[in-house]
Amino acid sequence: MNAQQRRENILQILKDAPGPISAASLAQKLHVSRQIIVGDIALLRAANVDIFASPRGYILQKAQPKDENLYTIACKHGPDEVGQELYIIVDNGASALDVIIEHKLYGQICGQLQVSSRYDVDCFLKKLQSTSSAPLSELTGGVHFHTIRCPDVQSYERIVAKLREKGILFE
């Protein structure tokens, strides 16, 4: 298989995937190194293919239905409340797509989350702890935004009410 065929295979795997796929998993499936996959992903992105890197792996950005309910919420909390915030979102039927901060020097910085379940939150928290990384919100004193996908407006309203109750909603 040549490089172009491998990149086409990567695209097909990502199209068929129900969730994120890690570079290591792609490398194993295609019998190449993880670094080859990282390079292929970079070349696909350079060719304007919308591939996002989430904490759990690569995701091919698919066209969203027009009736989708996307909302932006502003939050402020310390590093110990990351899990509580994300659990509130997913327990109310929504997905946290990203985290966004407004950095004084760099402007808007966005990190992909793509968490839709308690399992996803647990994986994110485990990775956060095992890598000794700091959440983006630590750069802004805890202030950050999330784009969330809700099945309906009632789900969004429940999330806002619960985040407000816990003192996490930034108003």
PDB file of C-alpha atoms in Angstrom:
ATOM      1  CA  MET A   1       0.000   0.000   0.000  1.00  0.00           C
ATOM      2  CA  ASN A   2       1.414   3.409  -0.925  1.00  0.00           C
ATOM      3  CA  ALA A   3       1.089   6.611   1.130  1.00  0.00           C
ATOM      4  CA  GLN A   4      -1.949   7.901  -0.782  1.00  0.00           C
ATOM      5  CA  GLN A   5      -3.807   4.607  -0.325  1.00  0.00           C
ATOM      6  CA  ARG A   6      -2.942   4.648   3.375  1.00  0.00           C
ATOM      7  CA  ARG A   7      -4.362   8.170   3.766  1.00  0.00           C
ATOM      8  CA  GLU A   8      -7.537   7.067   1.953  1.00  0.00           C
ATOM      9  CA  ASN A   9      -7.769   4.135   4.373  1.00  0.00           C
ATOM     10  CA  ILE A  10      -7.331   6.499   7.328  1.00  0.00           C
ATOM     11  CA  LEU A  11     -10.193   8.631   6.037  1.00  0.00           C
ATOM     12  CA  GLN A  12     -12.431   5.595   5.593  1.00  0.00           C
ATOM     13  CA  ILE A  13     -11.648   4.316   9.095  1.00  0.00           C
ATOM     14  CA  LEU A  14     -12.443   7.739  10.567  1.00  0.00           C
ATOM     15  CA  LYS A  15     -15.672   7.997   8.533  1.00  0.00           C
ATOM     16  CA  ASP A  16     -16.839   4.601   9.800  1.00  0.00           C
ATOM     17  CA  ALA A  17     -15.737   5.136  13.401  1.00  0.00           C
ATOM     18  CA  PRO A  18     -18.430   5.671  16.027  1.00  0.00           C
ATOM     19  CA  GLY A  19     -15.977   7.721  18.105  1.00  0.00           C
ATOM     20  CA  PRO A  20     -12.372   8.902  18.340  1.00  0.00           C
ATOM     21  CA  ILE A  21      -9.584   6.670  16.987  1.00  0.00           C
ATOM     22  CA  SER A  22      -6.078   6.953  18.442  1.00  0.00           C
ATOM     23  CA  ALA A  23      -2.964   7.248  16.291  1.00  0.00           C
ATOM     24  CA  ALA A  24      -1.688   4.026  17.870  1.00  0.00           C
ATOM     25  CA  SER A  25      -4.854   2.185  16.859  1.00  0.00           C
ATOM     26  CA  LEU A  26      -4.639   3.499  13.287  1.00  0.00           C
ATOM     27  CA  ALA A  27      -0.964   2.525  13.154  1.00  0.00           C
ATOM     28  CA  GLN A  28      -1.761  -1.016  14.279  1.00  0.00           C
ATOM     29  CA  LYS A  29      -4.570  -1.396  11.726  1.00  0.00           C
ATOM     30  CA  LEU A  30      -2.426  -0.097   8.869  1.00  0.00           C
ATOM     31  CA  HIS A  31       0.841  -1.786   9.940  1.00  0.00           C
ATOM     32  CA  VAL A  32       2.879   1.416  10.179  1.00  0.00           C
ATOM     33  CA  SER A  33       4.347   3.449  13.019  1.00  0.00           C
ATOM     34  CA  ARG A  34       2.358   5.946  15.048  1.00  0.00           C
ATOM     35  CA  GLN A  35       4.607   8.701  13.683  1.00  0.00           C
ATOM     36  CA  ILE A  36       3.647   7.801  10.090  1.00  0.00           C
ATOM     37  CA  ILE A  37      -0.022   8.193  11.076  1.00  0.00           C
ATOM     38  CA  VAL A  38       0.669  11.578  12.713  1.00  0.00           C
ATOM     39  CA  GLY A  39       2.349  12.707   9.487  1.00  0.00           C
ATOM     40  CA  ASP A  40      -0.529  11.389   7.365  1.00  0.00           C
ATOM     41  CA  ILE A  41      -3.039  13.236   9.545  1.00  0.00           C
ATOM     42  CA  ALA A  42      -1.010  16.446   9.141  1.00  0.00           C
ATOM     43  CA  LEU A  43      -1.041  16.021   5.347  1.00  0.00           C
ATOM     44  CA  LEU A  44      -4.791  15.327   5.330  1.00  0.00           C
ATOM     45  CA  ARG A  45      -5.385  18.468   7.402  1.00  0.00           C
ATOM     46  CA  ALA A  46      -3.185  20.448   5.007  1.00  0.00           C
ATOM     47  CA  ALA A  47      -5.483  19.192   2.219  1.00  0.00           C
ATOM     48  CA  ASN A  48      -8.426  20.782   4.106  1.00  0.00           C
ATOM     49  CA  VAL A  49      -9.825  17.580   5.598  1.00  0.00           C
ATOM     50  CA  ASP A  50     -11.495  18.474   8.912  1.00  0.00           C
ATOM     51  CA  ILE A  51      -9.810  16.092  11.338  1.00  0.00           C
ATOM     52  CA  PHE A  52      -9.764  17.051  14.997  1.00  0.00           C
ATOM     53  CA  ALA A  53      -7.510  15.639  17.666  1.00  0.00           C
ATOM     54  CA  SER A  54      -9.437  14.983  20.860  1.00  0.00           C
ATOM     55  CA  PRO A  55      -7.947  13.594  24.073  1.00  0.00           C
ATOM     56  CA  ARG A  56      -9.154  10.119  23.008  1.00  0.00           C
ATOM     57  CA  GLY A  57      -8.034  10.249  19.383  1.00  0.00           C
ATOM     58  CA  TYR A  58      -8.804  11.611  15.946  1.00  0.00           C
ATOM     59  CA  ILE A  59     -12.310  12.519  14.820  1.00  0.00           C
ATOM     60  CA  LEU A  60     -13.429  13.319  11.297  1.00  0.00           C
ATOM     61  CA  GLN A  61     -15.663  16.371  11.469  1.00  0.00           C
ATOM     62  CA  LYS A  62     -18.949  15.379   9.920  1.00  0.00           C
ATOM     63  CA  ALA A  63     -21.616  17.728   8.663  1.00  0.00           C
ATOM     64  CA  GLN A  64     -24.007  18.457  11.493  1.00  0.00           C
ATOM     65  CA  PRO A  65     -27.764  18.363  11.015  1.00  0.00           C
ATOM     66  CA  LYS A  66     -29.363  21.794  10.707  1.00  0.00           C
ATOM     67  CA  ASP A  67     -31.673  21.202  13.670  1.00  0.00           C
ATOM     68  CA  GLU A  68     -28.746  20.608  16.029  1.00  0.00           C
ATOM     69  CA  ASN A  69     -28.776  22.629  19.243  1.00  0.00           C
ATOM     70  CA  LEU A  70     -25.341  24.120  19.886  1.00  0.00           C
ATOM     71  CA  TYR A  71     -24.817  26.440  22.830  1.00  0.00           C
ATOM     72  CA  THR A  72     -21.868  28.235  24.373  1.00  0.00           C
ATOM     73  CA  ILE A  73     -21.645  28.323  28.145  1.00  0.00           C
ATOM     74  CA  ALA A  74     -19.227  30.344  30.265  1.00  0.00           C
ATOM     75  CA  CYS A  75     -17.793  28.659  33.339  1.00  0.00           C
ATOM     76  CA  LYS A  76     -15.370  29.472  36.134  1.00  0.00           C
ATOM     77  CA  HIS A  77     -13.956  26.960  38.577  1.00  0.00           C
ATOM     78  CA  GLY A  78     -10.766  25.489  39.936  1.00  0.00           C
ATOM     79  CA  PRO A  79      -8.983  22.382  38.641  1.00  0.00           C
ATOM     80  CA  ASP A  80     -10.746  20.152  41.180  1.00  0.00           C
ATOM     81  CA  GLU A  81     -14.160  20.846  39.617  1.00  0.00           C
ATOM     82  CA  VAL A  82     -13.368  19.838  36.024  1.00  0.00           C
ATOM     83  CA  GLY A  83     -15.024  16.452  36.491  1.00  0.00           C
ATOM     84  CA  GLN A  84     -18.070  17.857  38.255  1.00  0.00           C
ATOM     85  CA  GLU A  85     -18.642  20.335  35.408  1.00  0.00           C
ATOM     86  CA  LEU A  86     -18.298  17.724  32.662  1.00  0.00           C
ATOM     87  CA  TYR A  87     -20.488  15.191  34.502  1.00  0.00           C
ATOM     88  CA  ILE A  88     -23.253  17.810  34.775  1.00  0.00           C
ATOM     89  CA  ILE A  89     -23.111  18.308  31.006  1.00  0.00           C
ATOM     90  CA  VAL A  90     -23.149  14.630  30.004  1.00  0.00           C
ATOM     91  CA  ASP A  91     -25.599  13.557  32.740  1.00  0.00           C
ATOM     92  CA  ASN A  92     -28.123  15.928  31.188  1.00  0.00           C
ATOM     93  CA  GLY A  93     -27.840  14.365  27.740  1.00  0.00           C
ATOM     94  CA  ALA A  94     -25.403  16.806  26.170  1.00  0.00           C
ATOM     95  CA  SER A  95     -21.878  16.624  24.753  1.00  0.00           C
ATOM     96  CA  ALA A  96     -19.030  18.994  25.611  1.00  0.00           C
ATOM     97  CA  LEU A  97     -17.415  19.555  22.236  1.00  0.00           C
ATOM     98  CA  ASP A  98     -14.570  21.841  23.232  1.00  0.00           C
ATOM     99  CA  VAL A  99     -13.043  24.160  25.789  1.00  0.00           C
ATOM    100  CA  ILE A 100     -12.177  27.728  24.805  1.00  0.00           C
ATOM    101  CA  ILE A 101     -10.192  30.384  26.634  1.00  0.00           C
ATOM    102  CA  GLU A 102      -9.417  33.999  25.818  1.00  0.00           C
ATOM    103  CA  HIS A 103      -5.652  34.302  26.314  1.00  0.00           C
ATOM    104  CA  LYS A 104      -4.136  37.766  26.813  1.00  0.00           C
ATOM    105  CA  LEU A 105      -1.335  37.141  24.329  1.00  0.00           C
ATOM    106  CA  TYR A 106      -2.663  34.574  21.862  1.00  0.00           C
ATOM    107  CA  GLY A 107      -6.344  35.451  21.773  1.00  0.00           C
ATOM    108  CA  GLN A 108      -8.798  32.576  21.535  1.00  0.00           C
ATOM    109  CA  ILE A 109      -7.380  29.113  22.209  1.00  0.00           C
ATOM    110  CA  CYS A 110      -9.632  26.108  21.640  1.00  0.00           C
ATOM    111  CA  GLY A 111      -9.079  22.520  22.713  1.00  0.00           C
ATOM    112  CA  GLN A 112     -11.196  19.631  21.472  1.00  0.00           C
ATOM    113  CA  LEU A 113     -12.986  17.595  24.150  1.00  0.00           C
ATOM    114  CA  GLN A 114     -15.707  15.579  22.384  1.00  0.00           C
ATOM    115  CA  VAL A 115     -17.056  14.099  25.629  1.00  0.00           C
ATOM    116  CA  SER A 116     -20.567  12.651  25.540  1.00  0.00           C
ATOM    117  CA  SER A 117     -20.700  10.148  28.397  1.00  0.00           C
ATOM    118  CA  ARG A 118     -19.387   9.461  31.877  1.00  0.00           C
ATOM    119  CA  TYR A 119     -16.923   7.041  30.269  1.00  0.00           C
ATOM    120  CA  ASP A 120     -15.577   9.872  28.081  1.00  0.00           C
ATOM    121  CA  VAL A 121     -15.282  12.157  31.124  1.00  0.00           C
ATOM    122  CA  ASP A 122     -13.491   9.416  33.087  1.00  0.00           C
ATOM    123  CA  CYS A 123     -11.012   8.920  30.212  1.00  0.00           C
ATOM    124  CA  PHE A 124     -10.401  12.659  29.980  1.00  0.00           C
ATOM    125  CA  LEU A 125      -9.841  12.982  33.745  1.00  0.00           C
ATOM    126  CA  LYS A 126      -7.516   9.977  33.773  1.00  0.00           C
ATOM    127  CA  LYS A 127      -5.465  11.476  30.940  1.00  0.00           C
ATOM    128  CA  LEU A 128      -5.437  14.860  32.665  1.00  0.00           C
ATOM    129  CA  GLN A 129      -4.039  13.256  35.811  1.00  0.00           C
ATOM    130  CA  SER A 130      -1.611  10.830  34.152  1.00  0.00           C
ATOM    131  CA  THR A 131       0.008  13.460  31.935  1.00  0.00           C
ATOM    132  CA  SER A 132       0.406  15.995  34.752  1.00  0.00           C
ATOM    133  CA  SER A 133      -1.096  18.524  32.356  1.00  0.00           C
ATOM    134  CA  ALA A 134      -3.051  21.562  33.463  1.00  0.00           C
ATOM    135  CA  PRO A 135      -6.478  22.390  32.073  1.00  0.00           C
ATOM    136  CA  LEU A 136      -6.539  25.377  29.699  1.00  0.00           C
ATOM    137  CA  SER A 137      -8.705  27.233  32.214  1.00  0.00           C
ATOM    138  CA  GLU A 138      -5.725  27.515  34.571  1.00  0.00           C
ATOM    139  CA  LEU A 139      -4.285  30.082  32.147  1.00  0.00           C
ATOM    140  CA  THR A 140      -7.288  32.359  32.731  1.00  0.00           C
ATOM    141  CA  GLY A 141      -7.971  32.009  36.443  1.00  0.00           C
ATOM    142  CA  GLY A 142     -10.563  29.319  35.808  1.00  0.00           C
ATOM    143  CA  VAL A 143     -12.652  31.256  33.265  1.00  0.00           C
ATOM    144  CA  HIS A 144     -13.450  29.316  30.100  1.00  0.00           C
ATOM    145  CA  PHE A 145     -16.192  28.474  27.634  1.00  0.00           C
ATOM    146  CA  HIS A 146     -17.610  25.240  26.272  1.00  0.00           C
ATOM    147  CA  THR A 147     -19.529  24.585  23.102  1.00  0.00           C
ATOM    148  CA  ILE A 148     -22.135  22.019  24.039  1.00  0.00           C
ATOM    149  CA  ARG A 149     -24.470  19.990  21.835  1.00  0.00           C
ATOM    150  CA  CYS A 150     -27.856  19.407  23.458  1.00  0.00           C
ATOM    151  CA  PRO A 151     -30.683  17.187  22.241  1.00  0.00           C
ATOM    152  CA  ASP A 152     -33.186  19.938  23.108  1.00  0.00           C
ATOM    153  CA  VAL A 153     -33.519  23.283  24.855  1.00  0.00           C
ATOM    154  CA  GLN A 154     -34.710  21.611  28.072  1.00  0.00           C
ATOM    155  CA  SER A 155     -31.390  19.783  28.356  1.00  0.00           C
ATOM    156  CA  TYR A 156     -29.530  23.074  27.936  1.00  0.00           C
ATOM    157  CA  GLU A 157     -31.705  24.731  30.596  1.00  0.00           C
ATOM    158  CA  ARG A 158     -31.073  21.853  33.059  1.00  0.00           C
ATOM    159  CA  ILE A 159     -27.312  22.163  32.509  1.00  0.00           C
ATOM    160  CA  VAL A 160     -27.331  25.926  33.061  1.00  0.00           C
ATOM    161  CA  ALA A 161     -29.451  25.572  36.213  1.00  0.00           C
ATOM    162  CA  LYS A 162     -27.211  22.847  37.675  1.00  0.00           C
ATOM    163  CA  LEU A 163     -23.966  24.702  36.834  1.00  0.00           C
ATOM    164  CA  ARG A 164     -25.449  27.842  38.433  1.00  0.00           C
ATOM    165  CA  GLU A 165     -26.472  25.858  41.532  1.00  0.00           C
ATOM    166  CA  LYS A 166     -22.921  24.492  41.893  1.00  0.00           C
ATOM    167  CA  GLY A 167     -21.357  27.938  41.438  1.00  0.00           C
ATOM    168  CA  ILE A 168     -19.644  26.913  38.196  1.00  0.00           C
ATOM    169  CA  LEU A 169     -21.616  29.022  35.698  1.00  0.00           C
ATOM    170  CA  PHE A 170     -19.823  32.312  35.003  1.00  0.00           C
ATOM    171  CA  GLU A 171     -22.362  35.113  34.817  1.00  0.00           C
TER     172      GLU A 171
END
